[in-house]
PDB file of C-alpha atoms (C1' of nucleotides) in Angstrom:
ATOM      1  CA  UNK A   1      41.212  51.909   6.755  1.00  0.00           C
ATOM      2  CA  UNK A   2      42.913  52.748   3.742  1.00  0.00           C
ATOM      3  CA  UNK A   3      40.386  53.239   0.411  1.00  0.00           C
ATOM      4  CA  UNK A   4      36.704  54.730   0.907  1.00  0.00           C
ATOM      5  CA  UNK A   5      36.397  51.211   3.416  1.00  0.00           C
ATOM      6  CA  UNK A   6      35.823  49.312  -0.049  1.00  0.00           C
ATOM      7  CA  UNK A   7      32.161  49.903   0.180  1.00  0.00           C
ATOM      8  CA  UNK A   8      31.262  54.040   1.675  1.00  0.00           C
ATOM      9  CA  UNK A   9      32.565  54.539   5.215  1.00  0.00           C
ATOM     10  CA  UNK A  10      29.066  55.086   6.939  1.00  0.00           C
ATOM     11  CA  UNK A  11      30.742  58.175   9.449  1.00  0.00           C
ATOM     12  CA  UNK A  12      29.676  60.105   5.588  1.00  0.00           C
ATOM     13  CA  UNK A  13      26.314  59.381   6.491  1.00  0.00           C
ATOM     14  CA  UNK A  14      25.959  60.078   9.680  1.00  0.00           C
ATOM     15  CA  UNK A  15      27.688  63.492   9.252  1.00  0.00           C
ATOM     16  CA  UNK A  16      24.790  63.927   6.839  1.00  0.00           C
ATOM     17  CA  UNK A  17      22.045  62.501   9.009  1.00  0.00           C
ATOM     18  CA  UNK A  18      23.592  65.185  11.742  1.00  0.00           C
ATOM     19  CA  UNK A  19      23.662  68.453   9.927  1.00  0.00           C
ATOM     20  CA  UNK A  20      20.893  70.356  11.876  1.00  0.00           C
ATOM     21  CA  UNK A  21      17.865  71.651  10.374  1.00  0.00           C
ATOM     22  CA  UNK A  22      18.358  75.072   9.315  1.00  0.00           C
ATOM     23  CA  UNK A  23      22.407  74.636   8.437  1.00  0.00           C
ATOM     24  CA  UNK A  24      23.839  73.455   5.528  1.00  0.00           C
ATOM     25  CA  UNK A  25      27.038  71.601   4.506  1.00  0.00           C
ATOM     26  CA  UNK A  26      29.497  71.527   1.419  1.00  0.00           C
ATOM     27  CA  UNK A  27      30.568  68.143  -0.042  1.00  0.00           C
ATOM     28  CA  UNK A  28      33.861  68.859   0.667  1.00  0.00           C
ATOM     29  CA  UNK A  29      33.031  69.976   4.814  1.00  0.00           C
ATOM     30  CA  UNK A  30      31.213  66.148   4.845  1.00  0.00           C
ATOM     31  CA  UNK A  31      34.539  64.175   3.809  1.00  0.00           C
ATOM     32  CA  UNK A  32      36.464  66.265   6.275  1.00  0.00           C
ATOM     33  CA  UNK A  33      34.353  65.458   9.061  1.00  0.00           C
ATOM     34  CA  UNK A  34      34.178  62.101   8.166  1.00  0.00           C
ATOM     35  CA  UNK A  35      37.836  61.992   8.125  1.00  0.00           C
ATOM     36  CA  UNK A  36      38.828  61.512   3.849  1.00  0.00           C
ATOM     37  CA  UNK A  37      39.426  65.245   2.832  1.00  0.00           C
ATOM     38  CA  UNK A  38      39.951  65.466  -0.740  1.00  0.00           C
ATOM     39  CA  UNK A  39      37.026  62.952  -0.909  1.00  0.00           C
ATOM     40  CA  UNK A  40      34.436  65.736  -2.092  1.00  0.00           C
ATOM     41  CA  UNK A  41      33.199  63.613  -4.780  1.00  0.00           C
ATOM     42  CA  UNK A  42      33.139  60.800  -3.229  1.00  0.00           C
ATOM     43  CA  UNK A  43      30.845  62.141  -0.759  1.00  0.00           C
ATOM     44  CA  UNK A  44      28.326  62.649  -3.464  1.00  0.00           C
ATOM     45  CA  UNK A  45      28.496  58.960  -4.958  1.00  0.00           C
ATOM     46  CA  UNK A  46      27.672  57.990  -1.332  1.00  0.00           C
ATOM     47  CA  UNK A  47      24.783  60.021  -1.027  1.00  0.00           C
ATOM     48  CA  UNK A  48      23.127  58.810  -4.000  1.00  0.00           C
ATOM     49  CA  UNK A  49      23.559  55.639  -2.851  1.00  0.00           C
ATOM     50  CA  UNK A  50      22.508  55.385   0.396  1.00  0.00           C
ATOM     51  CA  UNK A  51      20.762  52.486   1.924  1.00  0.00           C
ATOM     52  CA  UNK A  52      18.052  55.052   3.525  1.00  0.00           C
ATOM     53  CA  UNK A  53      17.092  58.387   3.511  1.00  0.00           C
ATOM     54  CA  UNK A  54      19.565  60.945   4.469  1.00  0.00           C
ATOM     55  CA  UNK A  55      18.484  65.091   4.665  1.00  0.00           C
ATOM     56  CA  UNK A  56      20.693  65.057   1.259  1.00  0.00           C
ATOM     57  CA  UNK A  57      19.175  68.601   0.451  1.00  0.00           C
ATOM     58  CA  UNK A  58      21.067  70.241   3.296  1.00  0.00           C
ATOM     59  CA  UNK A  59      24.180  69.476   1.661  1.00  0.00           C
ATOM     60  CA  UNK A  60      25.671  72.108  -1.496  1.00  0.00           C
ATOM     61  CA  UNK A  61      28.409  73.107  -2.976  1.00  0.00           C
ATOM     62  CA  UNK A  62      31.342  74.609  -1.115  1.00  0.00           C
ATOM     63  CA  UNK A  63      30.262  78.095  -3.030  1.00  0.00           C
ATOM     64  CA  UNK A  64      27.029  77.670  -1.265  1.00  0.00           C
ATOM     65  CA  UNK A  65      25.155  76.762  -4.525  1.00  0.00           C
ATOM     66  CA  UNK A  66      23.363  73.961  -5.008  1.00  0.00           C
ATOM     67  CA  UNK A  67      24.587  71.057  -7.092  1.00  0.00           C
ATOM     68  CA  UNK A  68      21.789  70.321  -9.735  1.00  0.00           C
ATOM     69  CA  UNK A  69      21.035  72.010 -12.432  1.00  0.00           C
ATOM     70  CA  UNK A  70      19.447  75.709 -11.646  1.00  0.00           C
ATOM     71  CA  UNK A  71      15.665  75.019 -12.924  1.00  0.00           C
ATOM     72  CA  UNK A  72      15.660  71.507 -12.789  1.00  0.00           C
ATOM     73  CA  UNK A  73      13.364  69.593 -11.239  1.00  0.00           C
ATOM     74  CA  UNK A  74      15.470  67.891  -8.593  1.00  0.00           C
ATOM     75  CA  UNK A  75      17.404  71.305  -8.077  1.00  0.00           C
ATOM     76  CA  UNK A  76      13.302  72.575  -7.483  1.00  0.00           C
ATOM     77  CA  UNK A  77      12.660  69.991  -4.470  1.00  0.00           C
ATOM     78  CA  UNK A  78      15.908  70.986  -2.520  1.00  0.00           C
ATOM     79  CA  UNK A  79      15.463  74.704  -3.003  1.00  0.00           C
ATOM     80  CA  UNK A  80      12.126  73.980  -1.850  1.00  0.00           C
ATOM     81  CA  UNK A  81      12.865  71.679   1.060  1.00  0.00           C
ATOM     82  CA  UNK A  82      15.786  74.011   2.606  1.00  0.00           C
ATOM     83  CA  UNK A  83      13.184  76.957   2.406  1.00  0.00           C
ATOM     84  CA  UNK A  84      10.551  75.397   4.408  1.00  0.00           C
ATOM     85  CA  UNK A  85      13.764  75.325   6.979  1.00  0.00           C
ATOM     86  CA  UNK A  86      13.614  78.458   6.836  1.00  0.00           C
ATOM     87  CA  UNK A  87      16.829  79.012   4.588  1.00  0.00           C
ATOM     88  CA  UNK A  88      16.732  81.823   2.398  1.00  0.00           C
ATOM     89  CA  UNK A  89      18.509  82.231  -1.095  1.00  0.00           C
ATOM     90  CA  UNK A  90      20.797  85.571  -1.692  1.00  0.00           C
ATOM     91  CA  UNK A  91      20.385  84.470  -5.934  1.00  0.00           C
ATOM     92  CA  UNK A  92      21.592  81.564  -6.366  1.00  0.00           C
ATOM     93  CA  UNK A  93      23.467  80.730  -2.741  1.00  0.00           C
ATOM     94  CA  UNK A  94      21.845  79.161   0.083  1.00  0.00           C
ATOM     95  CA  UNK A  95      21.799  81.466   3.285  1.00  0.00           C
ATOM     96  CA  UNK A  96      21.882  79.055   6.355  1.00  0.00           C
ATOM     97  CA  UNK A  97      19.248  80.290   8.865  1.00  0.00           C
ATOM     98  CA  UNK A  98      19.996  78.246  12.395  1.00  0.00           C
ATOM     99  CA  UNK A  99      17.320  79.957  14.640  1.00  0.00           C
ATOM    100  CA  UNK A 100      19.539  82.112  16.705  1.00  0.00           C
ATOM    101  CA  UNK A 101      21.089  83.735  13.788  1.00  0.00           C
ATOM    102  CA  UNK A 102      20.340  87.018  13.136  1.00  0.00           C
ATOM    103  CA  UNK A 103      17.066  87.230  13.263  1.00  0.00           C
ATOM    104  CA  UNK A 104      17.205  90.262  11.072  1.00  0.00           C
ATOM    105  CA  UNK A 105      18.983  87.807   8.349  1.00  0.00           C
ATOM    106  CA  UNK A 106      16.289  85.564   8.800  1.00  0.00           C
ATOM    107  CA  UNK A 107      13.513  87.368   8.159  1.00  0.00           C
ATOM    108  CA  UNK A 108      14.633  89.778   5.354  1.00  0.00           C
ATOM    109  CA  UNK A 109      18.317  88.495   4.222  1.00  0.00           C
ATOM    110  CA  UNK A 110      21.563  90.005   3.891  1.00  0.00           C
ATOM    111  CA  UNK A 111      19.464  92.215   1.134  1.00  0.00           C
ATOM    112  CA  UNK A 112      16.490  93.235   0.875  1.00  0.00           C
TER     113      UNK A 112
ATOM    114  C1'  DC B   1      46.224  49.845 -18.562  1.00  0.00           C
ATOM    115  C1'  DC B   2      43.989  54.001 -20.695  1.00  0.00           C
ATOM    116  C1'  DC B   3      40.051  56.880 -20.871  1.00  0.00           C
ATOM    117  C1'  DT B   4      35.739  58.830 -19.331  1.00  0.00           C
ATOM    118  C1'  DT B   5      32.483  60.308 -15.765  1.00  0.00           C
ATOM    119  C1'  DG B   6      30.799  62.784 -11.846  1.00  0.00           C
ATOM    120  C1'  DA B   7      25.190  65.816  -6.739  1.00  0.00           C
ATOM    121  C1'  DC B   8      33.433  68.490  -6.232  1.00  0.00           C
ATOM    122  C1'  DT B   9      37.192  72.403  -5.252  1.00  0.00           C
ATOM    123  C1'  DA B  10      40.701  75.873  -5.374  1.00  0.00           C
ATOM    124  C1'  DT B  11      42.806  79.159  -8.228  1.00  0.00           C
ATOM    125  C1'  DC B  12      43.532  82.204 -12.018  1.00  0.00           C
ATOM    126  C1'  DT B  13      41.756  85.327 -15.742  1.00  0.00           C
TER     127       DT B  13
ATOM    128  C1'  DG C   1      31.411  87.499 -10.440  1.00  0.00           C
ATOM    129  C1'  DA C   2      31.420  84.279 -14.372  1.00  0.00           C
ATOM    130  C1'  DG C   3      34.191  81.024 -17.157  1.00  0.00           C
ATOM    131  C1'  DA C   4      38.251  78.201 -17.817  1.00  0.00           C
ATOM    132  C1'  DT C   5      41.710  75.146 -15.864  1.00  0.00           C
ATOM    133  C1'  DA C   6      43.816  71.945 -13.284  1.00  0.00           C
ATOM    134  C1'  DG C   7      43.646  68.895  -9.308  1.00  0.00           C
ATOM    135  C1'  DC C   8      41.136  65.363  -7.088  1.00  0.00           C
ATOM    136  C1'  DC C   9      39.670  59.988  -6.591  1.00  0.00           C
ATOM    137  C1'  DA C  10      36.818  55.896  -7.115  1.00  0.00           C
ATOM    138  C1'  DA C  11      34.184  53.202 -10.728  1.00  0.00           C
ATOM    139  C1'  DG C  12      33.290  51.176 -14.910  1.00  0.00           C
ATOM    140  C1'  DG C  13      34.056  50.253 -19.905  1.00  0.00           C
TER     141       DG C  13
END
DNA sequence: CCCTTGACTATCT
DNA sequence: GAGATAGCCAAGG
């Protein structure tokens, strides 16, 4: 199919739904998988449109950072969500902590 | 058709 | 590493 399949191509949303607890993904990563690179934003218009609920907070910025505003509410409940994944924050960038990583990382970070 | 917007990115200072 | 800049692409006014 040519455009973003007029409506969003659901294969966005179920690379969502299948990033594992623990990892996160960048906007960008999500339209690749899906098959529209370039389609970053895109990706993010889908999201906040979904017809159900997707684990949106595992997915940031391809820096690692989250999207929202640092402070803000919304950017509150995803730092909070991915931590009780266990994913720790090295400032402002998300540390994905997939148990079998380092457990050392896990526990007390890159720094410390 | 032109312009603006946006939960984006890559690159350059 | 932070800020600016230029691509990116669909939607809506």
């Amino acid at each position: 199919m040519n455009n973003f399949q007029k409506k969003f191509d659901p294969r966005v949303w179920e690379v969502i739904a299948n990033i594992p607890p623990g990892q996160v993904m960048a906007y960008g990563e999500i339209a690749r998988a899906a098959g529209y690179p370039r389609y970053s934003r895109m990706v993010s218009a889908a999201m906040s449109r979904s017809p159900e609920p997707l684990p949106w907070f595992r997915v940031v910025r391809s820096d690692r950072t989250l999207a929202f505003e640092v402070g803000s509410p919304p950017y509150r409940e995803q730092s909070q969500l991915l931590k009780l994944e266990g994913i720790r924050f090295d400032g402002k960038k998300v540390i994905a902590a997939i148990p079998g990583d380092s457990l050392d990382k896990i526990l007390w970070g890159p720094r410390d």
